[in-house]
CSV table of C-alpha atoms and ligand atoms in Angstrom, one decimal:
chain,number,residue,atom,x,y,z
A,61,VAL,CA,66.1,135.1,84.5
A,62,VAL,CA,62.7,135.0,83.1
A,63,ASN,CA,60.1,134.3,86.2
A,64,ASN,CA,63.0,133.3,88.6
A,65,ARG,CA,63.2,130.1,86.7
A,66,ARG,CA,67.1,128.8,85.2
A,67,ILE,CA,64.8,126.9,82.4
A,68,LEU,CA,64.0,129.2,80.5
A,69,PRO,CA,61.6,127.9,78.0
A,70,PHE,CA,62.7,129.4,73.4
A,71,SER,CA,62.0,132.8,72.6
A,72,ASN,CA,63.5,136.2,71.0
A,73,ALA,CA,64.7,137.1,75.2
A,74,SER,CA,65.4,133.3,76.3
A,75,LEU,CA,67.3,133.9,72.9
A,76,THR,CA,69.2,136.9,73.3
A,77,GLN,CA,69.6,135.8,77.4
A,78,VAL,CA,72.0,132.9,76.1
A,79,CYS,CA,73.2,134.4,73.3
A,80,GLY,CA,74.6,137.9,75.4
A,81,ALA,CA,75.6,134.7,78.6
A,82,LEU,CA,78.1,132.9,75.5
A,83,ILE,CA,79.1,136.1,74.0
A,84,LYS,CA,80.1,137.3,77.3
A,85,GLY,CA,83.0,133.9,78.4
A,86,ASP,CA,79.9,131.7,79.9
A,87,LEU,CA,77.9,128.5,80.2
A,88,VAL,CA,74.8,128.0,78.8
A,89,ALA,CA,72.8,124.1,78.8
A,90,LEU,CA,71.5,123.6,75.4
A,91,PRO,CA,69.2,120.7,73.8
A,92,THR,CA,70.3,119.1,71.1
A,93,GLU,CA,69.2,115.9,69.1
A,94,THR,CA,70.7,113.6,71.2
A,95,VAL,CA,71.9,114.9,74.3
A,96,TYR,CA,71.2,118.4,76.5
A,97,GLY,CA,75.1,120.3,76.3
A,98,LEU,CA,76.5,122.5,78.1
A,99,ALA,CA,78.2,125.1,75.8
A,100,ALA,CA,80.8,128.0,75.8
A,101,ASN,CA,82.8,129.6,73.4
A,102,ALA,CA,84.8,127.4,71.7
A,103,LEU,CA,87.9,130.3,71.0
A,104,ASP,CA,88.0,132.0,74.6
A,105,PRO,CA,89.7,129.1,77.5
A,106,HIS,CA,88.4,130.9,79.6
A,107,ALA,CA,85.5,130.0,79.4
A,108,THR,CA,86.0,126.4,78.6
A,109,ARG,CA,87.9,126.5,81.4
A,110,LYS,CA,84.5,126.8,82.8
A,111,ILE,CA,82.8,123.4,80.9
A,112,PHE,CA,85.9,121.8,82.7
A,113,ASP,CA,86.0,123.1,86.5
A,114,ILE,CA,81.2,122.8,86.7
A,115,LYS,CA,82.0,118.8,84.9
A,116,GLY,CA,84.6,117.8,87.4
A,117,ARG,CA,86.3,116.9,84.1
A,118,PRO,CA,89.6,115.6,82.6
A,119,LEU,CA,92.3,118.4,80.4
A,120,ILE,CA,92.3,115.3,79.0
A,121,ASP,CA,89.2,114.4,77.5
A,122,PRO,CA,89.0,117.2,74.3
A,123,LEU,CA,85.2,118.9,73.7
A,124,ILE,CA,83.4,118.7,71.1
A,125,VAL,CA,83.5,121.9,68.9
A,126,HIS,CA,79.8,122.8,67.5
A,127,VAL,CA,78.6,125.3,65.0
A,128,ALA,CA,76.3,126.3,62.7
A,129,SER,CA,77.3,124.8,59.2
A,130,THR,CA,79.9,123.4,56.8
A,131,GLU,CA,81.1,126.5,56.3
A,132,SER,CA,82.1,127.8,59.4
A,133,VAL,CA,84.7,124.6,60.2
A,134,ASP,CA,87.1,126.6,57.3
A,135,ALA,CA,87.9,128.7,60.0
A,136,LEU,CA,88.7,125.9,62.4
A,137,ALA,CA,90.4,122.6,60.5
A,138,TYR,CA,91.9,121.2,56.9
A,139,ALA,CA,88.3,119.2,55.3
A,140,ASN,CA,89.1,116.8,53.0
A,141,PRO,CA,87.2,115.5,50.6
A,142,LEU,CA,85.4,112.1,53.3
A,143,PHE,CA,84.6,115.1,55.2
A,144,GLU,CA,83.3,117.4,52.5
A,145,GLN,CA,80.8,114.1,51.7
A,146,LEU,CA,80.2,113.1,54.6
A,147,ALA,CA,78.7,116.4,56.1
A,148,LYS,CA,77.0,117.3,52.8
A,149,HIS,CA,75.1,114.7,53.7
A,150,PHE,CA,74.7,113.9,57.1
A,151,TRP,CA,74.9,116.8,59.0
A,152,PRO,CA,73.0,118.8,60.3
A,153,GLY,CA,72.5,116.2,62.8
A,154,PRO,CA,73.9,113.3,65.5
A,155,LEU,CA,77.6,112.5,63.0
A,156,THR,CA,80.4,114.4,65.1
A,157,LEU,CA,83.8,114.2,63.1
A,158,VAL,CA,87.7,114.9,64.1
A,159,LEU,CA,89.4,116.1,61.7
A,160,LYS,CA,93.3,118.1,62.3
A,161,LYS,CA,92.3,121.5,63.9
A,162,LYS,CA,94.4,124.3,62.5
A,163,GLU,CA,96.4,126.5,64.7
A,164,CYS,CA,93.1,128.9,66.3
A,165,VAL,CA,91.6,125.6,67.9
A,166,PRO,CA,93.0,126.1,71.3
A,167,ASP,CA,94.9,123.2,73.4
A,168,LEU,CA,92.4,122.7,76.2
A,169,ILE,CA,89.1,121.9,73.1
A,170,THR,CA,91.7,119.1,71.8
A,171,ALA,CA,94.1,118.1,75.4
A,172,GLY,CA,96.1,119.2,73.1
A,173,ASN,CA,95.5,116.9,70.0
A,174,ASP,CA,96.3,117.9,67.0
A,175,THR,CA,92.7,117.3,66.2
A,176,VAL,CA,89.2,118.9,66.5
A,177,ALA,CA,86.1,117.1,66.7
A,178,LEU,CA,83.2,118.8,65.2
A,179,ARG,CA,79.4,118.6,64.4
A,180,CYS,CA,77.1,120.9,63.1
A,181,PRO,CA,73.8,120.0,65.2
A,182,LYS,CA,70.4,119.6,64.0
A,183,HIS,CA,67.9,120.7,66.7
A,184,PRO,CA,66.6,124.0,66.2
A,185,LEU,CA,67.1,125.5,68.8
A,186,PHE,CA,71.1,124.7,69.7
A,187,GLN,CA,70.4,126.4,65.4
A,188,SER,CA,69.3,130.0,66.8
A,189,VAL,CA,71.6,129.8,69.0
A,190,LEU,CA,74.7,129.1,67.2
A,191,GLN,CA,73.4,130.8,64.0
A,192,HIS,CA,72.9,135.1,66.9
A,193,CYS,CA,75.8,134.3,68.4
A,194,LYS,CA,78.2,133.6,65.2
A,195,LEU,CA,80.8,131.7,68.3
A,196,PRO,CA,81.3,127.1,67.6
A,197,LEU,CA,80.6,126.5,71.4
A,198,ALA,CA,82.3,123.8,72.8
A,199,ALA,CA,79.4,121.6,74.2
A,200,PRO,CA,79.8,118.4,76.2
A,201,SER,CA,77.1,116.5,77.6
A,202,ALA,CA,75.4,118.4,80.2
A,203,ASN,CA,76.1,116.0,83.2
A,204,PRO,CA,79.3,115.6,85.7
A,205,PHE,CA,81.6,113.5,84.9
A,206,GLY,CA,81.1,109.6,84.7
A,207,TYR,CA,77.2,110.5,85.3
A,208,ILE,CA,74.4,110.0,83.1
A,209,SER,CA,73.5,112.4,80.8
A,210,PRO,CA,70.8,114.3,80.5
A,211,THR,CA,68.3,114.6,77.8
A,212,ARG,CA,65.3,116.9,79.8
A,213,ALA,CA,66.1,120.1,81.1
A,214,GLU,CA,65.1,118.8,84.3
A,215,HIS,CA,67.6,116.8,84.0
A,216,VAL,CA,70.0,119.1,83.9
A,217,ASP,CA,69.1,121.4,86.9
A,218,ARG,CA,68.5,119.1,89.4
A,219,MET,CA,72.4,118.3,88.4
A,220,PHE,CA,73.7,121.5,88.5
A,221,ASP,CA,71.1,122.9,90.8
A,222,LYS,CA,72.1,126.8,91.5
A,223,ARG,CA,75.9,126.5,89.9
A,224,LEU,CA,73.4,127.3,86.3
A,225,GLN,CA,72.8,130.5,85.2
A,226,TYR,CA,70.1,129.3,81.8
A,227,ILE,CA,69.6,125.9,80.8
A,228,LEU,CA,67.0,126.5,77.8
A,229,ASP,CA,64.0,124.1,77.2
A,230,GLY,CA,64.2,122.2,73.9
A,231,GLY,CA,62.0,118.9,75.9
A,232,PRO,CA,62.9,115.5,75.8
A,233,CYS,CA,66.7,114.7,73.1
A,234,GLU,CA,65.2,113.2,69.8
A,235,HIS,CA,68.1,110.7,69.8
A,236,GLY,CA,68.4,110.2,73.5
A,237,VAL,CA,72.8,108.8,73.7
A,238,GLU,CA,75.3,111.1,72.5
A,239,SER,CA,77.0,112.1,68.7
A,240,THR,CA,78.7,109.2,66.5
A,241,ILE,CA,82.7,110.3,66.4
A,242,LEU,CA,84.2,109.4,62.7
A,243,ASP,CA,87.6,110.3,63.1
A,244,VAL,CA,88.4,111.0,59.1
A,245,SER,CA,91.9,112.6,59.8
A,246,ASN,CA,93.1,110.3,57.7
A,247,SER,CA,90.2,109.8,54.6
A,248,ASP,CA,92.2,106.2,54.1
A,249,SER,CA,91.5,105.1,57.2
A,250,PRO,CA,88.0,106.8,58.5
A,251,THR,CA,87.3,105.4,61.8
A,252,ILE,CA,84.3,105.3,64.3
A,253,LEU,CA,85.6,106.4,68.1
A,254,ARG,CA,82.3,106.7,69.5
A,255,PRO,CA,78.9,104.9,68.1
A,256,GLY,CA,75.9,107.1,68.3
A,257,PRO,CA,72.8,106.6,66.4
A,258,ILE,CA,74.9,107.3,62.7
A,259,THR,CA,75.7,103.8,62.5
A,260,ARG,CA,78.4,101.8,61.3
A,261,GLU,CA,76.4,99.7,59.9
A,262,ILE,CA,74.5,103.8,57.7
A,263,LEU,CA,78.1,104.4,57.6
A,264,GLU,CA,79.3,101.8,55.4
A,265,THR,CA,76.3,102.0,52.5
A,266,PHE,CA,76.6,105.8,51.9
A,267,LEU,CA,80.2,105.4,51.6
A,268,GLN,CA,80.6,102.0,50.5
A,269,GLN,CA,83.8,100.9,51.9
A,270,PRO,CA,84.2,99.0,55.2
A,271,ILE,CA,85.1,101.4,58.7
A,272,LYS,CA,86.7,100.6,61.6
A,273,VAL,CA,85.7,100.8,64.8
A,274,ARG,CA,88.5,101.7,67.9
A,275,THR,CA,87.7,99.5,70.9
A,276,HIS,CA,87.6,100.9,74.0
A,277,THR,CA,89.6,99.5,76.5
A,278,ALA,CA,89.9,100.7,79.9
A,279,PRO,CA,93.2,103.1,79.9
A,280,THR,CA,95.2,102.6,83.2
A,281,ASN,CA,97.4,105.7,82.9
A,282,THR,CA,97.1,109.2,81.2
A,283,THR,CA,98.9,108.2,78.5
A,284,GLU,CA,96.7,106.0,77.7
A,285,SER,CA,93.9,108.4,78.2
A,286,GLN,CA,95.6,110.6,76.1
A,287,LEU,CA,95.4,108.2,72.8
A,288,ALA,CA,92.3,107.4,73.6
A,289,PRO,CA,90.2,110.3,74.4
A,290,GLY,CA,87.3,109.9,76.1
A,291,SER,CA,87.0,106.0,76.3
A,292,LEU,CA,86.5,105.1,79.9
A,293,GLU,CA,85.6,102.0,80.1
A,294,LYS,CA,83.3,103.9,83.4
A,295,HIS,CA,80.8,106.0,82.7
A,296,TYR,CA,76.8,107.3,82.2
A,297,SER,CA,77.2,105.8,85.8
A,298,PRO,CA,74.7,106.0,87.7
A,299,HIS,CA,75.6,106.1,91.8
A,300,THR,CA,72.4,102.9,92.6
A,301,PRO,CA,75.1,100.4,91.4
A,302,THR,CA,74.6,99.3,88.3
A,303,TYR,CA,74.7,95.6,87.0
A,304,LEU,CA,74.3,94.5,83.6
A,305,LEU,CA,72.3,90.7,82.6
A,306,GLN,CA,72.8,89.3,79.1
A,307,GLU,CA,69.4,89.1,77.0
A,308,GLY,CA,66.6,87.1,78.8
A,309,GLU,CA,69.3,86.1,81.6
A,310,TRP,CA,66.7,87.8,83.9
A,311,LEU,CA,64.3,85.0,83.3
A,312,ALA,CA,66.2,83.0,86.1
A,313,HIS,CA,67.7,85.8,87.7
A,314,THR,CA,67.7,85.8,91.7
A,315,PHE,CA,67.0,89.5,92.7
A,316,GLN,CA,68.6,91.0,95.2
A,317,GLU,CA,65.7,92.5,97.5
A,318,ASN,CA,64.7,96.1,96.5
A,319,SER,CA,66.1,96.4,93.6
A,320,ALA,CA,65.0,97.6,89.5
A,321,LEU,CA,65.6,95.6,86.5
A,322,ILE,CA,65.6,97.6,83.0
A,323,LEU,CA,64.4,95.2,80.1
A,324,PHE,CA,64.4,96.3,77.0
A,325,LYS,CA,62.0,95.9,75.6
A,326,HIS,CA,57.5,94.6,77.3
A,327,PRO,CA,58.1,91.4,78.7
A,328,HIS,CA,54.3,90.6,77.9
A,329,THR,CA,54.0,87.9,80.9
A,330,LYS,CA,52.5,87.9,84.4
A,331,HIS,CA,55.2,86.7,85.6
A,332,LEU,CA,57.4,89.5,86.6
A,333,PRO,CA,60.8,88.6,89.2
A,334,GLN,CA,60.0,88.5,93.2
A,335,ASN,CA,61.9,91.2,94.8
A,336,CYS,CA,61.6,93.8,92.6
A,337,GLU,CA,60.3,95.8,90.6
A,338,THR,CA,60.7,96.0,86.2
A,339,PHE,CA,60.9,98.7,83.8
A,340,TRP,CA,61.4,98.2,80.2
A,341,LEU,CA,62.5,100.5,77.5
A,342,SER,CA,60.3,100.3,74.3
A,343,GLU,CA,57.6,99.8,74.2
A,344,SER,CA,57.2,98.3,70.7
A,345,GLY,CA,60.7,96.5,71.2
A,346,THR,CA,62.9,99.2,68.4
A,347,THR,CA,66.2,100.2,69.4
A,348,HIS,CA,65.4,104.1,68.8
A,349,GLU,CA,62.7,104.0,71.1
A,350,ALA,CA,65.2,102.3,74.1
A,351,ALA,CA,67.6,104.8,73.1
A,352,GLN,CA,65.1,107.4,73.3
A,353,ASN,CA,64.3,106.7,77.2
A,354,LEU,CA,67.2,105.3,78.3
A,355,TYR,CA,68.8,107.7,80.0
A,356,HIS,CA,65.8,109.1,81.4
A,357,LEU,CA,64.5,106.1,82.9
A,358,LEU,CA,68.7,105.6,84.9
A,359,HIS,CA,68.1,109.2,86.6
A,360,THR,CA,64.2,108.2,87.5
A,361,LEU,CA,65.6,104.8,88.6
A,362,ASP,CA,68.9,107.1,90.4
A,363,GLU,CA,66.6,109.1,92.5
A,364,LYS,CA,65.3,106.4,94.4
A,365,ASN,CA,66.5,104.5,96.6
A,366,TYR,CA,66.6,100.6,95.3
A,367,SER,CA,70.0,98.4,96.4
A,368,ALA,CA,71.0,98.1,92.3
A,369,LEU,CA,70.6,98.4,88.8
A,370,PHE,CA,69.6,95.1,86.7
A,371,ILE,CA,70.2,95.9,83.3
A,372,GLU,CA,69.8,93.7,80.7
A,373,LYS,CA,71.5,93.9,76.8
A,374,THR,CA,69.4,95.3,73.7
A,375,PRO,CA,69.8,93.2,70.9
A,376,ASN,CA,72.0,94.0,68.1
A,377,THR,CA,70.6,95.2,65.3
A,378,GLY,CA,69.8,99.8,64.4
A,379,LEU,CA,71.3,101.4,67.4
A,380,GLY,CA,71.4,98.0,69.9
A,381,GLN,CA,75.5,97.9,69.5
A,382,THR,CA,75.5,102.0,70.5
A,383,LEU,CA,73.4,101.2,73.4
A,384,ASN,CA,75.0,98.4,75.1
A,385,ASP,CA,78.0,100.8,74.9
A,386,ARG,CA,76.2,102.6,76.9
A,387,ILE,CA,74.5,99.8,79.4
A,388,GLN,CA,78.3,98.4,79.4
A,389,ARG,CA,79.8,101.2,80.6
A,390,ALA,CA,76.7,102.3,82.5
A,391,ALA,CA,77.6,99.0,84.6
A,392,ALA,CA,81.7,98.8,84.6
A,393,LYS,CA,83.1,98.8,88.2
A,394,SER,CA,85.0,101.6,88.3
A,395,LYS,CA,88.7,100.9,87.4
A,396,HIS,CA,90.3,104.5,89.1
B,66,AMP,P1,81.4,115.0,75.0
B,66,AMP,O1,81.2,115.5,75.0
B,66,AMP,O2,81.2,114.6,76.6
B,66,AMP,O3,80.1,113.9,75.0
B,66,AMP,O4,82.4,114.1,74.8
B,66,AMP,C1,83.1,114.2,73.9
B,66,AMP,C2,84.1,113.2,73.5
B,66,AMP,O5,84.7,113.3,71.6
B,66,AMP,C3,85.6,113.3,74.2
B,66,AMP,O6,85.6,111.7,75.5
B,66,AMP,C4,86.3,111.7,73.0
B,66,AMP,O7,85.8,110.9,73.0
B,66,AMP,C5,85.8,112.9,71.6
B,66,AMP,N1,86.6,113.9,70.5
B,66,AMP,C6,86.5,114.9,71.4
B,66,AMP,N2,88.0,115.5,70.3
B,66,AMP,C7,88.6,114.7,69.9
B,66,AMP,C8,89.8,114.5,69.0
B,66,AMP,N3,90.4,116.0,68.7
B,66,AMP,N4,90.4,113.0,68.8
B,66,AMP,C9,89.1,112.4,69.2
B,66,AMP,N5,88.2,112.0,69.7
B,66,AMP,C10,88.2,113.2,70.1
B,67,MG,MG1,79.9,113.2,77.6
């Protein structure tokens, strides 16, 4: 461990250390352009199992496999022309594509499904690691299951404490929300499984065809969650009780003592509500900036002793639908 710290600045030495750990079958946390990931060798079930254990992630929730380039996909999955077209345009980047898997992909990765989710990340540090260790890397977000995703190395450090040996520091994440997941395993009906930085509008404009969006319903039993992996209604949630407000609803809301209010943008008024401290996700009112700040603000506020967090929905334009998906799930009551 460099300087006795687990948060490693990028260098040739830290690259060697991190890749050594991955090749050995250990876990490391790495920055991506979306959120920080917890990576392991995707072809080694023993290594991948550690991801589920440390996150407390149910085995029915499949993992995304990260690859260095489109060329690495052939060894893992059956590509099709729709995949080729999308990967050529959007990779490397925040778009995960689901394809029919090949035999070598362990069941643990896919939760027993016959498909595998693949992504080629753009972040230069993650790319260096992929190229150096020459392994496909399973990497879900580096947080305990159900908690807020990390967008900075410090978030990962705080959540996992001594249990994680290496965290490669790449600074704050560019997008701040998880990748878009698009199922292209059936090229006749591409379907968004999770909204993300590559929006439905962007995909429809590029493909010149309508794209379906899977609407998630809260699974009530295991079979249902197997059909809709990762679509739990409650997710990305702070420990502090969190409540959703419609746009502008805060103006007339009575807040309980010692609460925090998170607005979408700068309210430009001196008349802020009583009983609560007010924050906003975007200074300038862009959904891009709001996405970059969302998880960091939730992490920061959850560390304080607020009695409740109130979070305002964002406009539905740009990244708004993605943000509202995360905000709604952060504020959802647990169904378990
Ligand atoms: P995370 O890496 O924590 O952001 O979560 C990855 C998510 O990718 C899962 O929760 C699933 O929703 C989705 N996913 C991964 N593999 C598959 C697959 N084979 N089919 C459908 N969705 C998948
Ligand atoms: Mg996650």
